[in-house]
PDB file of N, CA, C and O in Angstrom:
ATOM      1  N   MET A   1       1.003  -1.480   0.191  1.00 50.00           N
ATOM      2  CA  MET A   1       0.251  -0.358  -0.021  1.00 50.00           C
ATOM      3  C   MET A   1       0.315   1.229  -0.517  1.00 50.00           C
ATOM      4  O   MET A   1       0.558   2.119  -0.933  1.00 50.00           O
ATOM      5  N   THR A   2       2.388   1.551   1.161  1.00 54.00           N
ATOM      6  CA  THR A   2       2.995   2.750   1.451  1.00 54.00           C
ATOM      7  C   THR A   2       3.286   2.597  -0.447  1.00 54.00           C
ATOM      8  O   THR A   2       4.193   3.587  -0.611  1.00 54.00           O
ATOM      9  N   GLN A   3       3.753   1.817  -0.753  1.00 53.00           N
ATOM     10  CA  GLN A   3       5.223   1.947  -1.998  1.00 53.00           C
ATOM     11  C   GLN A   3       3.881   1.846  -3.187  1.00 53.00           C
ATOM     12  O   GLN A   3       4.516   2.811  -3.958  1.00 53.00           O
ATOM     13  N   GLU A   4       3.384   1.617  -3.564  1.00 56.00           N
ATOM     14  CA  GLU A   4       2.480   2.233  -4.434  1.00 56.00           C
ATOM     15  C   GLU A   4       2.049   4.071  -4.109  1.00 56.00           C
ATOM     16  O   GLU A   4       1.853   4.496  -4.671  1.00 56.00           O
ATOM     17  N   LEU A   5       1.376   5.044  -2.880  1.00 52.00           N
ATOM     18  CA  LEU A   5       1.670   5.775  -2.625  1.00 52.00           C
ATOM     19  C   LEU A   5       2.647   6.470  -3.292  1.00 52.00           C
ATOM     20  O   LEU A   5       2.709   7.709  -3.551  1.00 52.00           O
ATOM     21  N   VAL A   6       3.612   5.729  -2.389  1.00 53.00           N
ATOM     22  CA  VAL A   6       4.937   6.690  -3.081  1.00 53.00           C
ATOM     23  C   VAL A   6       5.574   6.323  -4.946  1.00 53.00           C
ATOM     24  O   VAL A   6       5.734   7.627  -5.340  1.00 53.00           O
ATOM     25  N   VAL A   7       4.465   5.310  -5.690  1.00 54.00           N
ATOM     26  CA  VAL A   7       4.765   5.588  -6.315  1.00 54.00           C
ATOM     27  C   VAL A   7       4.758   6.586  -7.160  1.00 54.00           C
ATOM     28  O   VAL A   7       4.248   7.518  -7.875  1.00 54.00           O
ATOM     29  N   SER A   8       2.995   6.909  -7.353  1.00 60.00           N
ATOM     30  CA  SER A   8       2.080   7.050  -7.539  1.00 60.00           C
ATOM     31  C   SER A   8       2.476   8.795  -7.174  1.00 60.00           C
ATOM     32  O   SER A   8       2.449   9.659  -8.433  1.00 60.00           O
ATOM     33  N   ASN A   9       3.178   8.857  -6.516  1.00 59.00           N
ATOM     34  CA  ASN A   9       3.659  10.671  -5.724  1.00 59.00           C
ATOM     35  C   ASN A   9       4.360  11.078  -6.861  1.00 59.00           C
ATOM     36  O   ASN A   9       4.532  11.928  -7.411  1.00 59.00           O
ATOM     37  N   TYR A  10       5.476   9.979  -7.195  1.00 59.00           N
ATOM     38  CA  TYR A  10       6.517   9.759  -8.173  1.00 59.00           C
ATOM     39  C   TYR A  10       6.167  10.645  -9.499  1.00 59.00           C
ATOM     40  O   TYR A  10       6.177  11.450  -9.728  1.00 59.00           O
ATOM     41  N   VAL A  11       5.069   9.590  -9.538  1.00 58.00           N
ATOM     42  CA  VAL A  11       4.623  10.041 -11.169  1.00 58.00           C
ATOM     43  C   VAL A  11       4.257  11.111 -11.467  1.00 58.00           C
ATOM     44  O   VAL A  11       3.787  11.920 -11.595  1.00 58.00           O
ATOM     45  N   VAL A  12       3.040  11.716  -9.640  1.00 56.00           N
ATOM     46  CA  VAL A  12       2.838  12.926 -10.164  1.00 56.00           C
ATOM     47  C   VAL A  12       3.738  13.750 -10.244  1.00 56.00           C
ATOM     48  O   VAL A  12       3.811  15.131 -10.657  1.00 56.00           O
ATOM     49  N   THR A  13       5.286  13.972  -9.375  1.00 60.00           N
ATOM     50  CA  THR A  13       6.075  15.057  -9.419  1.00 60.00           C
ATOM     51  C   THR A  13       6.746  15.129 -10.749  1.00 60.00           C
ATOM     52  O   THR A  13       7.036  16.885 -11.215  1.00 60.00           O
ATOM     53  N   ALA A  14       7.197  14.016 -10.822  1.00 56.00           N
ATOM     54  CA  ALA A  14       7.622  13.708 -12.932  1.00 56.00           C
ATOM     55  C   ALA A  14       6.916  14.483 -13.579  1.00 56.00           C
ATOM     56  O   ALA A  14       7.446  15.295 -14.402  1.00 56.00           O
ATOM     57  N   ASP A  15       5.402  15.036 -14.238  1.00 58.00           N
ATOM     58  CA  ASP A  15       4.830  15.272 -14.273  1.00 58.00           C
ATOM     59  C   ASP A  15       4.711  16.639 -14.483  1.00 58.00           C
ATOM     60  O   ASP A  15       4.871  17.448 -15.034  1.00 58.00           O
ATOM     61  N   GLN A  16       4.685  17.307 -13.489  1.00 63.00           N
ATOM     62  CA  GLN A  16       5.200  18.122 -12.436  1.00 63.00           C
ATOM     63  C   GLN A  16       6.136  19.191 -12.963  1.00 63.00           C
ATOM     64  O   GLN A  16       6.088  20.320 -13.251  1.00 63.00           O
ATOM     65  N   ILE A  17       7.256  18.138 -12.617  1.00 65.00           N
ATOM     66  CA  ILE A  17       8.177  19.142 -13.317  1.00 65.00           C
ATOM     67  C   ILE A  17       8.500  18.470 -15.055  1.00 65.00           C
ATOM     68  O   ILE A  17       8.616  17.684 -15.322  1.00 65.00           O
ATOM     69  N   ASN A  18       9.000  19.695 -15.216  1.00 70.00           N
ATOM     70  CA  ASN A  18       9.156  19.893 -17.028  1.00 70.00           C
ATOM     71  C   ASN A  18      10.558  19.853 -17.642  1.00 70.00           C
ATOM     72  O   ASN A  18      11.002  20.986 -16.298  1.00 70.00           O
ATOM     73  N   THR A  19      11.279  19.509 -17.912  1.00 75.00           N
ATOM     74  CA  THR A  19      12.733  19.164 -18.107  1.00 75.00           C
ATOM     75  C   THR A  19      12.925  20.470 -18.822  1.00 75.00           C
ATOM     76  O   THR A  19      14.206  21.177 -19.071  1.00 75.00           O
ATOM     77  N   GLY A  20      12.439  20.460 -19.604  1.00 75.00           N
ATOM     78  CA  GLY A  20      12.792  21.521 -20.880  1.00 75.00           C
ATOM     79  C   GLY A  20      12.925  22.562 -20.852  1.00 75.00           C
ATOM     80  O   GLY A  20      13.602  23.444 -20.997  1.00 75.00           O
ATOM     81  N   ALA A  21      11.593  23.073 -19.462  1.00 76.00           N
ATOM     82  CA  ALA A  21      11.928  24.625 -19.466  1.00 76.00           C
ATOM     83  C   ALA A  21      12.823  24.803 -17.632  1.00 76.00           C
ATOM     84  O   ALA A  21      13.384  25.208 -17.901  1.00 76.00           O
ATOM     85  N   LEU A  22      13.174  23.356 -16.891  1.00 77.00           N
ATOM     86  CA  LEU A  22      14.496  23.686 -16.803  1.00 77.00           C
ATOM     87  C   LEU A  22      15.793  23.767 -17.563  1.00 77.00           C
ATOM     88  O   LEU A  22      16.887  24.831 -16.686  1.00 77.00           O
ATOM     89  N   LEU A  23      15.797  23.244 -18.544  1.00 80.00           N
ATOM     90  CA  LEU A  23      17.029  23.218 -19.155  1.00 80.00           C
ATOM     91  C   LEU A  23      17.119  24.628 -19.949  1.00 80.00           C
ATOM     92  O   LEU A  23      18.146  25.363 -19.927  1.00 80.00           O
ATOM     93  N   LEU A  24      15.935  25.457 -20.387  1.00 81.00           N
ATOM     94  CA  LEU A  24      16.042  26.461 -20.795  1.00 81.00           C
ATOM     95  C   LEU A  24      16.252  27.784 -20.365  1.00 81.00           C
ATOM     96  O   LEU A  24      16.650  27.925 -20.065  1.00 81.00           O
ATOM     97  N   GLY A  25      15.782  27.505 -19.054  1.00 79.00           N
ATOM     98  CA  GLY A  25      16.193  28.154 -17.922  1.00 79.00           C
ATOM     99  C   GLY A  25      17.539  28.070 -18.138  1.00 79.00           C
ATOM    100  O   GLY A  25      17.418  29.656 -17.243  1.00 79.00           O
ATOM    101  N   ALA A  26      18.108  27.370 -17.436  1.00 82.00           N
ATOM    102  CA  ALA A  26      19.771  27.493 -16.707  1.00 82.00           C
ATOM    103  C   ALA A  26      20.307  27.982 -18.202  1.00 82.00           C
ATOM    104  O   ALA A  26      21.461  28.647 -17.765  1.00 82.00           O
ATOM    105  N   GLY A  27      20.416  27.065 -19.343  1.00 84.00           N
ATOM    106  CA  GLY A  27      20.605  27.795 -20.776  1.00 84.00           C
ATOM    107  C   GLY A  27      21.218  29.166 -20.613  1.00 84.00           C
ATOM    108  O   GLY A  27      21.952  29.618 -21.085  1.00 84.00           O
ATOM    109  N   LEU A  28      19.745  30.121 -20.388  1.00 82.00           N
ATOM    110  CA  LEU A  28      19.704  31.560 -20.488  1.00 82.00           C
ATOM    111  C   LEU A  28      20.029  31.510 -19.425  1.00 82.00           C
ATOM    112  O   LEU A  28      20.651  33.259 -19.810  1.00 82.00           O
ATOM    113  N   ALA A  29      19.858  30.945 -18.166  1.00 81.00           N
ATOM    114  CA  ALA A  29      21.228  31.635 -16.962  1.00 81.00           C
ATOM    115  C   ALA A  29      21.974  31.513 -17.001  1.00 81.00           C
ATOM    116  O   ALA A  29      23.119  33.191 -16.988  1.00 81.00           O
ATOM    117  N   LEU A  30      22.990  30.943 -17.601  1.00 85.00           N
ATOM    118  CA  LEU A  30      24.047  30.565 -18.168  1.00 85.00           C
ATOM    119  C   LEU A  30      24.532  31.194 -19.010  1.00 85.00           C
ATOM    120  O   LEU A  30      26.099  32.237 -19.262  1.00 85.00           O
ATOM    121  N   THR A  31      23.860  31.401 -19.699  1.00 83.00           N
ATOM    122  CA  THR A  31      23.961  32.285 -21.179  1.00 83.00           C
ATOM    123  C   THR A  31      24.270  34.419 -20.365  1.00 83.00           C
ATOM    124  O   THR A  31      25.808  35.031 -20.856  1.00 83.00           O
ATOM    125  N   SER A  32      23.182  34.368 -19.173  1.00 83.00           N
ATOM    126  CA  SER A  32      23.283  35.350 -19.050  1.00 83.00           C
ATOM    127  C   SER A  32      24.798  35.464 -17.817  1.00 83.00           C
ATOM    128  O   SER A  32      25.121  37.600 -17.933  1.00 83.00           O
ATOM    129  N   MET A  33      24.819  34.998 -17.750  1.00 86.00           N
ATOM    130  CA  MET A  33      26.126  35.212 -16.515  1.00 86.00           C
ATOM    131  C   MET A  33      27.693  34.810 -16.967  1.00 86.00           C
ATOM    132  O   MET A  33      28.783  36.018 -16.374  1.00 86.00           O
ATOM    133  N   ILE A  34      27.897  34.273 -18.010  1.00 88.00           N
ATOM    134  CA  ILE A  34      29.135  34.006 -18.242  1.00 88.00           C
ATOM    135  C   ILE A  34      29.761  34.740 -19.571  1.00 88.00           C
ATOM    136  O   ILE A  34      29.567  35.365 -20.381  1.00 88.00           O
ATOM    137  N   LEU A  35      28.182  33.798 -20.245  1.00 88.00           N
ATOM    138  CA  LEU A  35      28.044  34.108 -22.297  1.00 88.00           C
ATOM    139  C   LEU A  35      28.247  35.494 -22.958  1.00 88.00           C
ATOM    140  O   LEU A  35      29.419  36.110 -23.694  1.00 88.00           O
ATOM    141  N   VAL A  36      27.243  36.427 -21.990  1.00 88.00           N
ATOM    142  CA  VAL A  36      27.411  37.968 -22.252  1.00 88.00           C
ATOM    143  C   VAL A  36      28.624  38.780 -21.928  1.00 88.00           C
ATOM    144  O   VAL A  36      28.758  39.896 -22.926  1.00 88.00           O
ATOM    145  N   PRO A  37      28.661  38.612 -20.879  1.00 89.00           N
ATOM    146  CA  PRO A  37      29.752  40.164 -20.319  1.00 89.00           C
ATOM    147  C   PRO A  37      30.752  39.028 -20.797  1.00 89.00           C
ATOM    148  O   PRO A  37      31.228  40.220 -21.381  1.00 89.00           O
ATOM    149  N   ALA A  38      31.004  37.962 -21.338  1.00 90.00           N
ATOM    150  CA  ALA A  38      32.612  37.805 -22.104  1.00 90.00           C
ATOM    151  C   ALA A  38      32.496  38.148 -23.604  1.00 90.00           C
ATOM    152  O   ALA A  38      33.476  38.975 -23.999  1.00 90.00           O
ATOM    153  N   LEU A  39      31.048  37.934 -24.498  1.00 90.00           N
ATOM    154  CA  LEU A  39      31.602  38.194 -25.686  1.00 90.00           C
ATOM    155  C   LEU A  39      31.105  40.504 -25.522  1.00 90.00           C
ATOM    156  O   LEU A  39      31.674  40.529 -26.444  1.00 90.00           O
ATOM    157  N   ALA A  40      30.370  40.819 -24.205  1.00 90.00           N
ATOM    158  CA  ALA A  40      30.429  41.957 -24.500  1.00 90.00           C
ATOM    159  C   ALA A  40      31.768  42.757 -24.416  1.00 90.00           C
ATOM    160  O   ALA A  40      31.762  43.535 -24.604  1.00 90.00           O
ATOM    161  N   MET A  41      32.351  42.411 -23.525  1.00 90.00           N
ATOM    162  CA  MET A  41      33.998  42.468 -23.016  1.00 90.00           C
ATOM    163  C   MET A  41      34.824  42.570 -24.160  1.00 90.00           C
ATOM    164  O   MET A  41      35.957  43.436 -24.497  1.00 90.00           O
ATOM    165  N   ARG A  42      34.958  41.392 -25.274  1.00 93.00           N
ATOM    166  CA  ARG A  42      35.587  41.269 -26.667  1.00 93.00           C
ATOM    167  C   ARG A  42      35.042  42.364 -27.821  1.00 93.00           C
ATOM    168  O   ARG A  42      36.095  42.416 -27.877  1.00 93.00           O
ATOM    169  N   LEU A  43      33.760  41.967 -27.558  1.00 92.00           N
ATOM    170  CA  LEU A  43      33.023  43.509 -29.006  1.00 92.00           C
ATOM    171  C   LEU A  43      32.790  44.882 -27.668  1.00 92.00           C
ATOM    172  O   LEU A  43      33.021  46.452 -28.931  1.00 92.00           O
ATOM    173  N   GLY A  44      33.990  45.149 -27.041  1.00 93.00           N
ATOM    174  CA  GLY A  44      33.834  46.084 -26.729  1.00 93.00           C
ATOM    175  C   GLY A  44      32.743  47.103 -26.096  1.00 93.00           C
ATOM    176  O   GLY A  44      32.536  48.621 -26.578  1.00 93.00           O
ATOM    177  N   LEU A  45      31.420  46.392 -26.106  1.00 89.00           N
ATOM    178  CA  LEU A  45      30.228  47.330 -25.213  1.00 89.00           C
ATOM    179  C   LEU A  45      29.923  47.875 -23.992  1.00 89.00           C
ATOM    180  O   LEU A  45      31.366  47.533 -23.027  1.00 89.00           O
ATOM    181  N   SER A  46      29.478  48.820 -24.014  1.00 92.00           N
ATOM    182  CA  SER A  46      29.441  48.881 -22.443  1.00 92.00           C
ATOM    183  C   SER A  46      28.871  48.348 -21.701  1.00 92.00           C
ATOM    184  O   SER A  46      28.037  47.525 -21.861  1.00 92.00           O
ATOM    185  N   ALA A  47      28.948  48.702 -19.999  1.00 91.00           N
ATOM    186  CA  ALA A  47      28.985  47.751 -18.922  1.00 91.00           C
ATOM    187  C   ALA A  47      27.239  47.669 -18.732  1.00 91.00           C
ATOM    188  O   ALA A  47      27.146  47.322 -18.875  1.00 91.00           O
ATOM    189  N   SER A  48      27.006  49.881 -19.207  1.00 92.00           N
ATOM    190  CA  SER A  48      25.141  49.408 -19.151  1.00 92.00           C
ATOM    191  C   SER A  48      24.423  48.427 -20.118  1.00 92.00           C
ATOM    192  O   SER A  48      22.740  47.855 -20.361  1.00 92.00           O
ATOM    193  N   VAL A  49      25.489  48.287 -21.293  1.00 91.00           N
ATOM    194  CA  VAL A  49      24.791  47.220 -22.453  1.00 91.00           C
ATOM    195  C   VAL A  49      25.029  45.741 -22.123  1.00 91.00           C
ATOM    196  O   VAL A  49      23.911  45.212 -22.077  1.00 91.00           O
ATOM    197  N   THR A  50      25.461  45.246 -21.927  1.00 90.00           N
ATOM    198  CA  THR A  50      25.741  44.603 -20.578  1.00 90.00           C
ATOM    199  C   THR A  50      24.925  44.149 -20.033  1.00 90.00           C
ATOM    200  O   THR A  50      24.433  43.302 -20.522  1.00 90.00           O
ATOM    201  N   GLY A  51      24.940  44.923 -18.326  1.00 91.00           N
ATOM    202  CA  GLY A  51      23.226  44.672 -18.118  1.00 91.00           C
ATOM    203  C   GLY A  51      22.058  45.064 -18.404  1.00 91.00           C
ATOM    204  O   GLY A  51      21.565  44.195 -17.969  1.00 91.00           O
ATOM    205  N   ALA A  52      21.593  45.594 -19.818  1.00 91.00           N
ATOM    206  CA  ALA A  52      20.213  45.067 -19.917  1.00 91.00           C
ATOM    207  C   ALA A  52      20.339  43.496 -20.206  1.00 91.00           C
ATOM    208  O   ALA A  52      19.433  43.079 -20.432  1.00 91.00           O
ATOM    209  N   LEU A  53      21.343  43.613 -21.607  1.00 89.00           N
ATOM    210  CA  LEU A  53      21.169  42.585 -21.855  1.00 89.00           C
ATOM    211  C   LEU A  53      21.392  40.850 -21.264  1.00 89.00           C
ATOM    212  O   LEU A  53      20.436  40.015 -21.527  1.00 89.00           O
ATOM    213  N   ARG A  54      22.051  40.781 -20.038  1.00 89.00           N
ATOM    214  CA  ARG A  54      21.449  40.227 -19.190  1.00 89.00           C
ATOM    215  C   ARG A  54      20.549  40.221 -18.304  1.00 89.00           C
ATOM    216  O   ARG A  54      19.825  39.168 -17.658  1.00 89.00           O
ATOM    217  N   ILE A  55      19.839  41.183 -17.775  1.00 90.00           N
ATOM    218  CA  ILE A  55      18.396  41.341 -17.309  1.00 90.00           C
ATOM    219  C   ILE A  55      17.449  40.651 -18.784  1.00 90.00           C
ATOM    220  O   ILE A  55      16.354  40.308 -17.392  1.00 90.00           O
ATOM    221  N   ALA A  56      17.398  41.402 -20.014  1.00 89.00           N
ATOM    222  CA  ALA A  56      16.750  40.866 -20.597  1.00 89.00           C
ATOM    223  C   ALA A  56      16.388  39.352 -21.065  1.00 89.00           C
ATOM    224  O   ALA A  56      15.318  38.258 -20.984  1.00 89.00           O
ATOM    225  N   LEU A  57      17.927  38.894 -20.223  1.00 86.00           N
ATOM    226  CA  LEU A  57      17.953  36.867 -20.786  1.00 86.00           C
ATOM    227  C   LEU A  57      18.018  36.331 -19.174  1.00 86.00           C
ATOM    228  O   LEU A  57      16.400  35.168 -19.128  1.00 86.00           O
ATOM    229  N   MET A  58      17.535  37.300 -18.069  1.00 86.00           N
ATOM    230  CA  MET A  58      17.130  36.666 -17.367  1.00 86.00           C
ATOM    231  C   MET A  58      15.904  36.421 -16.871  1.00 86.00           C
ATOM    232  O   MET A  58      15.308  36.099 -16.877  1.00 86.00           O
ATOM    233  N   LYS A  59      15.242  37.895 -17.236  1.00 88.00           N
ATOM    234  CA  LYS A  59      13.762  37.488 -17.955  1.00 88.00           C
ATOM    235  C   LYS A  59      13.272  36.343 -18.785  1.00 88.00           C
ATOM    236  O   LYS A  59      12.222  36.418 -18.611  1.00 88.00           O
ATOM    237  N   ALA A  60      13.362  36.433 -19.449  1.00 85.00           N
ATOM    238  CA  ALA A  60      12.879  35.114 -20.529  1.00 85.00           C
ATOM    239  C   ALA A  60      12.983  34.642 -19.737  1.00 85.00           C
ATOM    240  O   ALA A  60      12.833  33.901 -20.232  1.00 85.00           O
ATOM    241  N   SER A  61      15.230  34.366 -19.497  1.00 82.00           N
ATOM    242  CA  SER A  61      14.708  32.795 -18.125  1.00 82.00           C
ATOM    243  C   SER A  61      13.601  33.107 -17.050  1.00 82.00           C
ATOM    244  O   SER A  61      12.703  31.366 -16.829  1.00 82.00           O
ATOM    245  N   SER A  62      13.336  33.399 -16.728  1.00 83.00           N
ATOM    246  CA  SER A  62      11.832  33.545 -15.666  1.00 83.00           C
ATOM    247  C   SER A  62      10.498  32.776 -16.043  1.00 83.00           C
ATOM    248  O   SER A  62      10.125  31.905 -16.028  1.00 83.00           O
ATOM    249  N   ARG A  63      10.098  33.891 -17.299  1.00 83.00           N
ATOM    250  CA  ARG A  63       9.671  33.535 -18.184  1.00 83.00           C
ATOM    251  C   ARG A  63       9.082  32.707 -19.242  1.00 83.00           C
ATOM    252  O   ARG A  63       8.021  31.664 -19.091  1.00 83.00           O
ATOM    253  N   ALA A  64       9.770  31.183 -19.560  1.00 77.00           N
ATOM    254  CA  ALA A  64      10.614  30.591 -20.270  1.00 77.00           C
ATOM    255  C   ALA A  64       9.343  30.007 -19.281  1.00 77.00           C
ATOM    256  O   ALA A  64       9.138  28.544 -19.985  1.00 77.00           O
ATOM    257  N   ALA A  65      10.273  29.375 -18.103  1.00 73.00           N
ATOM    258  CA  ALA A  65       9.724  28.697 -17.359  1.00 73.00           C
ATOM    259  C   ALA A  65       9.193  27.840 -16.939  1.00 73.00           C
ATOM    260  O   ALA A  65       8.166  27.352 -15.904  1.00 73.00           O
ATOM    261  N   SER A  66       8.305  30.061 -16.280  1.00 77.00           N
ATOM    262  CA  SER A  66       7.261  29.909 -16.438  1.00 77.00           C
ATOM    263  C   SER A  66       5.909  29.598 -16.833  1.00 77.00           C
ATOM    264  O   SER A  66       4.978  28.587 -16.253  1.00 77.00           O
ATOM    265  N   ALA A  67       5.902  29.873 -17.459  1.00 64.00           N
ATOM    266  CA  ALA A  67       5.276  29.650 -18.745  1.00 64.00           C
ATOM    267  C   ALA A  67       4.553  28.083 -19.128  1.00 64.00           C
ATOM    268  O   ALA A  67       4.164  27.310 -19.239  1.00 64.00           O
ATOM    269  N   ARG A  68       6.133  27.979 -19.113  1.00 51.00           N
ATOM    270  CA  ARG A  68       5.900  25.768 -19.437  1.00 51.00           C
ATOM    271  C   ARG A  68       5.580  25.426 -18.073  1.00 51.00           C
ATOM    272  O   ARG A  68       5.132  24.155 -18.702  1.00 51.00           O
ATOM    273  N   ALA A  69       5.661  25.537 -17.360  1.00 51.00           N
ATOM    274  CA  ALA A  69       5.162  24.747 -15.851  1.00 51.00           C
ATOM    275  C   ALA A  69       3.764  25.269 -15.998  1.00 51.00           C
ATOM    276  O   ALA A  69       2.785  24.361 -15.984  1.00 51.00           O
ATOM    277  N   THR A  70       3.126  26.253 -15.921  1.00 55.00           N
ATOM    278  CA  THR A  70       1.766  26.146 -16.736  1.00 55.00           C
ATOM    279  C   THR A  70       1.615  25.879 -17.517  1.00 55.00           C
ATOM    280  O   THR A  70      -0.344  25.321 -17.431  1.00 55.00           O
ATOM    281  N   GLU A  71       1.883  25.549 -18.095  1.00 56.00           N
ATOM    282  CA  GLU A  71       1.306  24.544 -20.126  1.00 56.00           C
ATOM    283  C   GLU A  71       1.777  23.198 -19.152  1.00 56.00           C
ATOM    284  O   GLU A  71       0.567  21.979 -19.298  1.00 56.00           O
ATOM    285  N   ALA A  72       1.867  22.608 -18.504  1.00 52.00           N
ATOM    286  CA  ALA A  72       2.780  21.127 -17.636  1.00 52.00           C
ATOM    287  C   ALA A  72       1.114  21.169 -17.316  1.00 52.00           C
ATOM    288  O   ALA A  72       0.612  19.792 -17.208  1.00 52.00           O
ATOM    289  N   ARG A  73       0.475  21.744 -16.418  1.00 53.00           N
ATOM    290  CA  ARG A  73      -0.383  21.770 -15.513  1.00 53.00           C
ATOM    291  C   ARG A  73      -1.593  21.404 -16.536  1.00 53.00           C
ATOM    292  O   ARG A  73      -2.243  20.652 -16.491  1.00 53.00           O
TER     293      ARG A  73
END
């Protein structure tokens, strides 16, 4: 009986977690933290432009993860 409940809890949890959304969000976050500053320095962009790009990518990451999570339900 308890084993059946544990298995059903795992199935429900797996349905709620969308791996694609997590990967997309993590990829955008990684890009905004590492790749954008490196490319901006290489291209000679100012700190304010780099910050704006990072903010835009972090917002996109948040939206992608939350939109996918609501679609999965």
